[in-house]
């Protein structure tokens, strides 16, 4: 069965960076892209972007351009999302999700989420 | 850029049908057949319920259906059950730099 298992919760100071991992299993990793979505406490969902696990092509939301980097390690079927220059409003649960087809949305399997708290 | 517009809440009794709307523009909902709907229970990850306006992934109940007219997409849930109580989000491809947009979410209460 398809599973996406994410790394644990993080607490970071403003200006720091965070890197969240997402280990996939149960399907051919390079056949589908990985999307990242975040959700601030009590708020709605926000697309961050996606990466092709086949060739590493990325597409980031303009709002996060310059601060976010998505990568994959095909040898371990793991995707990573790094967010730099953290701000208080980056506090959110970060989800990775497998594309239903190709690399872009919709997404059909989700990780359990990783809470990133930005606090001084 | 504003999110797609959804009602904040809807409610219905068990067995009834409800419809959740999702209004965008010709640059997103109205321009492409790439509308999806996600269900999210509290503290859980979202679940894909509908994609490409009206397609159901395998395993999703046929009580869930999707449609679109102009710039507004709709999710209809028939034969409401207690387990349907959750937040529902629409999403759409957009030609803007955002690439993909979510609606603000709708809280469904089963009375």
PDB file of C-alpha atoms in Angstrom:
ATOM      1  CA  UNK A   1       0.000   0.000   0.000  1.00  0.00           C
ATOM      2  CA  UNK A   2       1.138   3.545  -0.710  1.00  0.00           C
ATOM      3  CA  UNK A   3       2.622   5.289   2.305  1.00  0.00           C
ATOM      4  CA  UNK A   4       4.295   8.637   2.816  1.00  0.00           C
ATOM      5  CA  UNK A   5       6.065   9.001   6.168  1.00  0.00           C
ATOM      6  CA  UNK A   6       7.298  12.429   7.177  1.00  0.00           C
ATOM      7  CA  UNK A   7       9.922  13.549   9.652  1.00  0.00           C
ATOM      8  CA  UNK A   8       9.040  14.799  13.099  1.00  0.00           C
ATOM      9  CA  UNK A   9       7.992  18.162  14.464  1.00  0.00           C
ATOM     10  CA  UNK A  10      10.454  21.054  14.436  1.00  0.00           C
ATOM     11  CA  UNK A  11      10.819  24.263  16.409  1.00  0.00           C
ATOM     12  CA  UNK A  12      12.865  26.987  14.736  1.00  0.00           C
ATOM     13  CA  UNK A  13      13.778  30.599  15.389  1.00  0.00           C
ATOM     14  CA  UNK A  14      12.914  33.362  12.922  1.00  0.00           C
ATOM     15  CA  UNK A  15      15.487  33.545  10.162  1.00  0.00           C
ATOM     16  CA  UNK A  16      16.477  29.890  10.458  1.00  0.00           C
ATOM     17  CA  UNK A  17      15.868  27.100   7.947  1.00  0.00           C
ATOM     18  CA  UNK A  18      13.938  23.849   8.205  1.00  0.00           C
ATOM     19  CA  UNK A  19      14.159  20.704   6.077  1.00  0.00           C
ATOM     20  CA  UNK A  20      11.275  18.229   6.133  1.00  0.00           C
ATOM     21  CA  UNK A  21      11.626  14.724   4.717  1.00  0.00           C
ATOM     22  CA  UNK A  22       8.980  12.478   3.185  1.00  0.00           C
ATOM     23  CA  UNK A  23       9.778   8.794   2.624  1.00  0.00           C
ATOM     24  CA  UNK A  24       7.582   7.056   0.064  1.00  0.00           C
ATOM     25  CA  UNK A  25       6.811   3.364  -0.274  1.00  0.00           C
ATOM     26  CA  UNK A  26       4.329   1.102  -2.029  1.00  0.00           C
ATOM     27  CA  UNK A  27       4.715   2.521  -5.534  1.00  0.00           C
ATOM     28  CA  UNK A  28       7.373   3.349  -8.120  1.00  0.00           C
ATOM     29  CA  UNK A  29       8.764   6.581  -6.690  1.00  0.00           C
ATOM     30  CA  UNK A  30      10.018   8.007  -9.976  1.00  0.00           C
ATOM     31  CA  UNK A  31       6.645   7.613 -11.705  1.00  0.00           C
ATOM     32  CA  UNK A  32       4.869  10.374  -9.760  1.00  0.00           C
ATOM     33  CA  UNK A  33       5.679  13.812  -8.474  1.00  0.00           C
ATOM     34  CA  UNK A  34       5.617  14.915  -4.864  1.00  0.00           C
ATOM     35  CA  UNK A  35       3.618  17.997  -3.907  1.00  0.00           C
ATOM     36  CA  UNK A  36       3.961  20.039  -0.734  1.00  0.00           C
ATOM     37  CA  UNK A  37       0.995  21.707   0.957  1.00  0.00           C
ATOM     38  CA  UNK A  38       0.935  23.597   4.242  1.00  0.00           C
ATOM     39  CA  UNK A  39      -1.780  24.508   6.706  1.00  0.00           C
ATOM     40  CA  UNK A  40      -1.387  27.206   9.343  1.00  0.00           C
ATOM     41  CA  UNK A  41      -3.116  26.525  12.676  1.00  0.00           C
ATOM     42  CA  UNK A  42      -6.886  26.762  12.250  1.00  0.00           C
ATOM     43  CA  UNK A  43      -6.499  27.896   8.652  1.00  0.00           C
ATOM     44  CA  UNK A  44      -6.993  26.479   5.167  1.00  0.00           C
ATOM     45  CA  UNK A  45      -4.660  24.667   2.796  1.00  0.00           C
ATOM     46  CA  UNK A  46      -1.931  26.336   0.738  1.00  0.00           C
ATOM     47  CA  UNK A  47      -0.057  24.838  -2.231  1.00  0.00           C
ATOM     48  CA  UNK A  48       3.690  25.275  -1.986  1.00  0.00           C
ATOM     49  CA  UNK A  49       4.776  23.540  -5.157  1.00  0.00           C
ATOM     50  CA  UNK A  50       5.848  20.197  -6.565  1.00  0.00           C
ATOM     51  CA  UNK A  51       8.800  18.242  -7.812  1.00  0.00           C
ATOM     52  CA  UNK A  52       9.072  15.571 -10.460  1.00  0.00           C
ATOM     53  CA  UNK A  53      10.612  12.497  -8.895  1.00  0.00           C
ATOM     54  CA  UNK A  54      11.614  11.437 -12.404  1.00  0.00           C
ATOM     55  CA  UNK A  55      13.850  14.347 -13.393  1.00  0.00           C
ATOM     56  CA  UNK A  56      13.839  16.750 -10.450  1.00  0.00           C
ATOM     57  CA  UNK A  57      11.926  19.489 -12.253  1.00  0.00           C
ATOM     58  CA  UNK A  58      10.326  21.825  -9.773  1.00  0.00           C
ATOM     59  CA  UNK A  59       7.459  24.286  -9.787  1.00  0.00           C
ATOM     60  CA  UNK A  60       7.155  26.593  -6.792  1.00  0.00           C
ATOM     61  CA  UNK A  61       4.369  28.922  -5.757  1.00  0.00           C
ATOM     62  CA  UNK A  62       5.512  32.451  -6.554  1.00  0.00           C
ATOM     63  CA  UNK A  63       4.911  33.516  -2.976  1.00  0.00           C
ATOM     64  CA  UNK A  64       7.679  31.158  -1.814  1.00  0.00           C
ATOM     65  CA  UNK A  65      10.124  31.585  -4.704  1.00  0.00           C
ATOM     66  CA  UNK A  66      13.626  32.161  -3.389  1.00  0.00           C
ATOM     67  CA  UNK A  67      12.890  30.677   0.045  1.00  0.00           C
ATOM     68  CA  UNK A  68      11.862  27.115  -0.787  1.00  0.00           C
ATOM     69  CA  UNK A  69      13.777  24.229  -2.335  1.00  0.00           C
ATOM     70  CA  UNK A  70      12.314  20.812  -3.085  1.00  0.00           C
ATOM     71  CA  UNK A  71      14.559  17.851  -3.816  1.00  0.00           C
ATOM     72  CA  UNK A  72      14.350  14.077  -4.073  1.00  0.00           C
ATOM     73  CA  UNK A  73      16.695  11.175  -3.404  1.00  0.00           C
ATOM     74  CA  UNK A  74      15.610   8.359  -5.701  1.00  0.00           C
ATOM     75  CA  UNK A  75      17.978   5.877  -4.021  1.00  0.00           C
ATOM     76  CA  UNK A  76      15.898   6.080  -0.844  1.00  0.00           C
ATOM     77  CA  UNK A  77      12.536   7.173  -2.362  1.00  0.00           C
ATOM     78  CA  UNK A  78      12.606  10.254  -0.182  1.00  0.00           C
ATOM     79  CA  UNK A  79      11.521  13.804  -0.955  1.00  0.00           C
ATOM     80  CA  UNK A  80      12.683  16.875   0.913  1.00  0.00           C
ATOM     81  CA  UNK A  81      11.338  20.381   1.356  1.00  0.00           C
ATOM     82  CA  UNK A  82      13.616  23.106   2.710  1.00  0.00           C
ATOM     83  CA  UNK A  83      12.234  26.483   3.719  1.00  0.00           C
ATOM     84  CA  UNK A  84      14.684  29.257   4.552  1.00  0.00           C
ATOM     85  CA  UNK A  85      14.468  32.638   6.293  1.00  0.00           C
ATOM     86  CA  UNK A  86      11.610  31.395   8.434  1.00  0.00           C
ATOM     87  CA  UNK A  87       9.017  33.869   9.658  1.00  0.00           C
ATOM     88  CA  UNK A  88       6.407  33.568  12.376  1.00  0.00           C
ATOM     89  CA  UNK A  89       3.701  33.079   9.743  1.00  0.00           C
ATOM     90  CA  UNK A  90       5.494  30.020   8.388  1.00  0.00           C
ATOM     91  CA  UNK A  91       4.234  28.174  11.459  1.00  0.00           C
ATOM     92  CA  UNK A  92       2.103  25.408   9.973  1.00  0.00           C
ATOM     93  CA  UNK A  93       1.657  21.721   9.404  1.00  0.00           C
ATOM     94  CA  UNK A  94       3.554  20.793   6.264  1.00  0.00           C
ATOM     95  CA  UNK A  95       2.256  17.888   4.175  1.00  0.00           C
ATOM     96  CA  UNK A  96       3.853  15.984   1.343  1.00  0.00           C
ATOM     97  CA  UNK A  97       1.487  14.317  -1.112  1.00  0.00           C
ATOM     98  CA  UNK A  98       1.856  12.035  -4.126  1.00  0.00           C
ATOM     99  CA  UNK A  99       0.538  13.269  -7.461  1.00  0.00           C
ATOM    100  CA  UNK A 100      -2.393  11.259  -8.808  1.00  0.00           C
ATOM    101  CA  UNK A 101      -0.791  11.415 -12.280  1.00  0.00           C
ATOM    102  CA  UNK A 102       2.381  13.014 -13.530  1.00  0.00           C
ATOM    103  CA  UNK A 103       3.825  15.547 -11.120  1.00  0.00           C
ATOM    104  CA  UNK A 104       1.213  18.261 -10.601  1.00  0.00           C
ATOM    105  CA  UNK A 105      -2.040  18.171  -8.644  1.00  0.00           C
ATOM    106  CA  UNK A 106      -4.376  16.520  -7.894  1.00  0.00           C
ATOM    107  CA  UNK A 107      -2.739  14.478  -5.154  1.00  0.00           C
ATOM    108  CA  UNK A 108      -4.065  11.177  -3.911  1.00  0.00           C
ATOM    109  CA  UNK A 109      -1.894  10.049  -0.971  1.00  0.00           C
ATOM    110  CA  UNK A 110      -0.701  12.280   1.823  1.00  0.00           C
ATOM    111  CA  UNK A 111       1.908  12.098   4.537  1.00  0.00           C
ATOM    112  CA  UNK A 112       0.890  12.456   8.152  1.00  0.00           C
ATOM    113  CA  UNK A 113       2.075  16.063   8.303  1.00  0.00           C
ATOM    114  CA  UNK A 114       4.991  17.757  10.060  1.00  0.00           C
ATOM    115  CA  UNK A 115       4.367  20.630  12.449  1.00  0.00           C
ATOM    116  CA  UNK A 116       6.902  23.412  12.043  1.00  0.00           C
ATOM    117  CA  UNK A 117       6.745  26.046  14.747  1.00  0.00           C
ATOM    118  CA  UNK A 118       8.604  29.331  14.317  1.00  0.00           C
ATOM    119  CA  UNK A 119       9.121  30.922  17.678  1.00  0.00           C
ATOM    120  CA  UNK A 120      11.663  33.224  19.295  1.00  0.00           C
TER     121      UNK A 120
ATOM    122  CA  UNK B   1      -4.193  36.315  -4.944  1.00  0.00           C
ATOM    123  CA  UNK B   2      -7.533  35.436  -3.290  1.00  0.00           C
ATOM    124  CA  UNK B   3      -8.479  31.857  -2.670  1.00  0.00           C
ATOM    125  CA  UNK B   4     -11.436  30.287  -4.399  1.00  0.00           C
ATOM    126  CA  UNK B   5     -14.691  31.215  -2.652  1.00  0.00           C
ATOM    127  CA  UNK B   6     -16.521  28.576  -0.635  1.00  0.00           C
ATOM    128  CA  UNK B   7     -19.292  28.945   1.954  1.00  0.00           C
ATOM    129  CA  UNK B   8     -17.864  28.837   5.452  1.00  0.00           C
ATOM    130  CA  UNK B   9     -20.338  26.209   6.581  1.00  0.00           C
ATOM    131  CA  UNK B  10     -23.153  23.984   5.414  1.00  0.00           C
ATOM    132  CA  UNK B  11     -25.264  21.504   7.308  1.00  0.00           C
ATOM    133  CA  UNK B  12     -27.703  18.713   6.660  1.00  0.00           C
ATOM    134  CA  UNK B  13     -29.478  15.837   8.337  1.00  0.00           C
ATOM    135  CA  UNK B  14     -28.574  12.190   7.857  1.00  0.00           C
ATOM    136  CA  UNK B  15     -29.929  10.895   4.567  1.00  0.00           C
ATOM    137  CA  UNK B  16     -30.257  14.322   3.008  1.00  0.00           C
ATOM    138  CA  UNK B  17     -28.173  15.781   0.175  1.00  0.00           C
ATOM    139  CA  UNK B  18     -26.033  18.881   0.384  1.00  0.00           C
ATOM    140  CA  UNK B  19     -24.066  20.877  -2.146  1.00  0.00           C
ATOM    141  CA  UNK B  20     -20.909  22.902  -1.549  1.00  0.00           C
ATOM    142  CA  UNK B  21     -20.010  25.563  -4.094  1.00  0.00           C
ATOM    143  CA  UNK B  22     -16.591  26.786  -5.148  1.00  0.00           C
ATOM    144  CA  UNK B  23     -16.445  30.020  -7.128  1.00  0.00           C
ATOM    145  CA  UNK B  24     -13.437  31.231  -9.045  1.00  0.00           C
ATOM    146  CA  UNK B  25     -12.751  33.032 -12.293  1.00  0.00           C
ATOM    147  CA  UNK B  26     -12.132  32.253 -15.940  1.00  0.00           C
ATOM    148  CA  UNK B  27      -8.426  31.989 -15.058  1.00  0.00           C
ATOM    149  CA  UNK B  28      -8.993  28.996 -12.830  1.00  0.00           C
ATOM    150  CA  UNK B  29     -12.276  27.134 -12.235  1.00  0.00           C
ATOM    151  CA  UNK B  30     -13.996  28.440 -15.363  1.00  0.00           C
ATOM    152  CA  UNK B  31     -11.057  27.998 -17.681  1.00  0.00           C
ATOM    153  CA  UNK B  32      -9.987  24.429 -16.993  1.00  0.00           C
ATOM    154  CA  UNK B  33     -11.513  21.094 -16.023  1.00  0.00           C
ATOM    155  CA  UNK B  34      -8.958  20.660 -13.254  1.00  0.00           C
ATOM    156  CA  UNK B  35     -11.082  21.101 -10.148  1.00  0.00           C
ATOM    157  CA  UNK B  36     -10.536  18.754  -7.228  1.00  0.00           C
ATOM    158  CA  UNK B  37     -12.250  18.304  -3.869  1.00  0.00           C
ATOM    159  CA  UNK B  38     -10.607  17.171  -0.632  1.00  0.00           C
ATOM    160  CA  UNK B  39     -12.141  16.029   2.641  1.00  0.00           C
ATOM    161  CA  UNK B  40     -10.299  16.699   5.886  1.00  0.00           C
ATOM    162  CA  UNK B  41     -11.267  15.381   9.290  1.00  0.00           C
ATOM    163  CA  UNK B  42      -9.887  17.218  12.344  1.00  0.00           C
ATOM    164  CA  UNK B  43      -6.236  16.463  12.947  1.00  0.00           C
ATOM    165  CA  UNK B  44      -5.974  14.335   9.819  1.00  0.00           C
ATOM    166  CA  UNK B  45      -4.448  14.756   6.384  1.00  0.00           C
ATOM    167  CA  UNK B  46      -6.807  15.657   3.544  1.00  0.00           C
ATOM    168  CA  UNK B  47      -8.285  12.956   1.309  1.00  0.00           C
ATOM    169  CA  UNK B  48      -8.931  13.293  -2.425  1.00  0.00           C
ATOM    170  CA  UNK B  49     -12.648  12.864  -3.134  1.00  0.00           C
ATOM    171  CA  UNK B  50     -13.107  14.259  -6.657  1.00  0.00           C
ATOM    172  CA  UNK B  51     -10.659  15.236  -9.408  1.00  0.00           C
ATOM    173  CA  UNK B  52     -11.031  16.720 -12.881  1.00  0.00           C
ATOM    174  CA  UNK B  53     -14.398  18.212 -11.856  1.00  0.00           C
ATOM    175  CA  UNK B  54     -16.346  14.965 -11.617  1.00  0.00           C
ATOM    176  CA  UNK B  55     -14.058  11.930 -11.390  1.00  0.00           C
ATOM    177  CA  UNK B  56     -13.946   9.798  -8.253  1.00  0.00           C
ATOM    178  CA  UNK B  57     -10.731   8.019  -7.245  1.00  0.00           C
ATOM    179  CA  UNK B  58     -11.113   4.331  -6.567  1.00  0.00           C
ATOM    180  CA  UNK B  59     -12.501   3.657  -3.123  1.00  0.00           C
ATOM    181  CA  UNK B  60     -14.469   6.905  -2.819  1.00  0.00           C
ATOM    182  CA  UNK B  61     -18.193   6.409  -2.290  1.00  0.00           C
ATOM    183  CA  UNK B  62     -20.488   7.205  -5.200  1.00  0.00           C
ATOM    184  CA  UNK B  63     -22.455   9.379  -2.787  1.00  0.00           C
ATOM    185  CA  UNK B  64     -19.896  12.041  -3.665  1.00  0.00           C
ATOM    186  CA  UNK B  65     -20.230  13.769  -7.029  1.00  0.00           C
ATOM    187  CA  UNK B  66     -18.813  16.866  -8.665  1.00  0.00           C
ATOM    188  CA  UNK B  67     -19.911  19.258 -11.389  1.00  0.00           C
ATOM    189  CA  UNK B  68     -19.104  22.651 -12.833  1.00  0.00           C
ATOM    190  CA  UNK B  69     -21.007  25.495 -14.453  1.00  0.00           C
ATOM    191  CA  UNK B  70     -19.143  28.543 -15.636  1.00  0.00           C
ATOM    192  CA  UNK B  71     -16.808  29.777 -12.915  1.00  0.00           C
ATOM    193  CA  UNK B  72     -18.467  27.722 -10.147  1.00  0.00           C
ATOM    194  CA  UNK B  73     -17.770  24.121  -9.269  1.00  0.00           C
ATOM    195  CA  UNK B  74     -19.919  22.089  -6.905  1.00  0.00           C
ATOM    196  CA  UNK B  75     -19.535  19.064  -4.672  1.00  0.00           C
ATOM    197  CA  UNK B  76     -22.718  17.169  -3.873  1.00  0.00           C
ATOM    198  CA  UNK B  77     -22.954  14.602  -1.105  1.00  0.00           C
ATOM    199  CA  UNK B  78     -26.077  12.480  -1.164  1.00  0.00           C
ATOM    200  CA  UNK B  79     -27.386  10.248   1.615  1.00  0.00           C
ATOM    201  CA  UNK B  80     -25.491  12.200   4.272  1.00  0.00           C
ATOM    202  CA  UNK B  81     -23.832  10.119   6.956  1.00  0.00           C
ATOM    203  CA  UNK B  82     -22.331  11.133  10.279  1.00  0.00           C
ATOM    204  CA  UNK B  83     -18.854  10.245   9.000  1.00  0.00           C
ATOM    205  CA  UNK B  84     -19.183  12.891   6.265  1.00  0.00           C
ATOM    206  CA  UNK B  85     -18.851  15.623   8.888  1.00  0.00           C
ATOM    207  CA  UNK B  86     -15.536  17.261   7.992  1.00  0.00           C
ATOM    208  CA  UNK B  87     -13.956  20.232   6.262  1.00  0.00           C
ATOM    209  CA  UNK B  88     -14.096  20.244   2.476  1.00  0.00           C
ATOM    210  CA  UNK B  89     -11.694  22.121   0.230  1.00  0.00           C
ATOM    211  CA  UNK B  90     -11.901  22.696  -3.486  1.00  0.00           C
ATOM    212  CA  UNK B  91      -8.790  23.306  -5.537  1.00  0.00           C
ATOM    213  CA  UNK B  92      -8.168  24.309  -9.118  1.00  0.00           C
ATOM    214  CA  UNK B  93      -5.354  24.775 -11.562  1.00  0.00           C
ATOM    215  CA  UNK B  94      -4.822  28.447 -12.255  1.00  0.00           C
ATOM    216  CA  UNK B  95      -3.047  30.205 -15.078  1.00  0.00           C
ATOM    217  CA  UNK B  96      -1.653  32.673 -12.569  1.00  0.00           C
ATOM    218  CA  UNK B  97       1.753  32.313 -10.941  1.00  0.00           C
ATOM    219  CA  UNK B  98       0.127  30.537  -7.988  1.00  0.00           C
ATOM    220  CA  UNK B  99      -0.241  27.405 -10.189  1.00  0.00           C
ATOM    221  CA  UNK B 100      -2.820  25.775  -7.938  1.00  0.00           C
ATOM    222  CA  UNK B 101      -5.358  27.384  -5.645  1.00  0.00           C
ATOM    223  CA  UNK B 102      -7.446  26.133  -2.764  1.00  0.00           C
ATOM    224  CA  UNK B 103     -10.772  27.378  -1.624  1.00  0.00           C
ATOM    225  CA  UNK B 104     -11.068  28.676   1.916  1.00  0.00           C
ATOM    226  CA  UNK B 105     -12.780  25.484   3.045  1.00  0.00           C
ATOM    227  CA  UNK B 106     -16.321  24.583   4.085  1.00  0.00           C
ATOM    228  CA  UNK B 107     -17.231  22.974   7.388  1.00  0.00           C
ATOM    229  CA  UNK B 108     -19.935  20.370   6.907  1.00  0.00           C
ATOM    230  CA  UNK B 109     -22.041  19.599   9.955  1.00  0.00           C
ATOM    231  CA  UNK B 110     -24.297  16.563   9.982  1.00  0.00           C
ATOM    232  CA  UNK B 111     -27.148  17.440  12.309  1.00  0.00           C
TER     233      UNK B 111
END
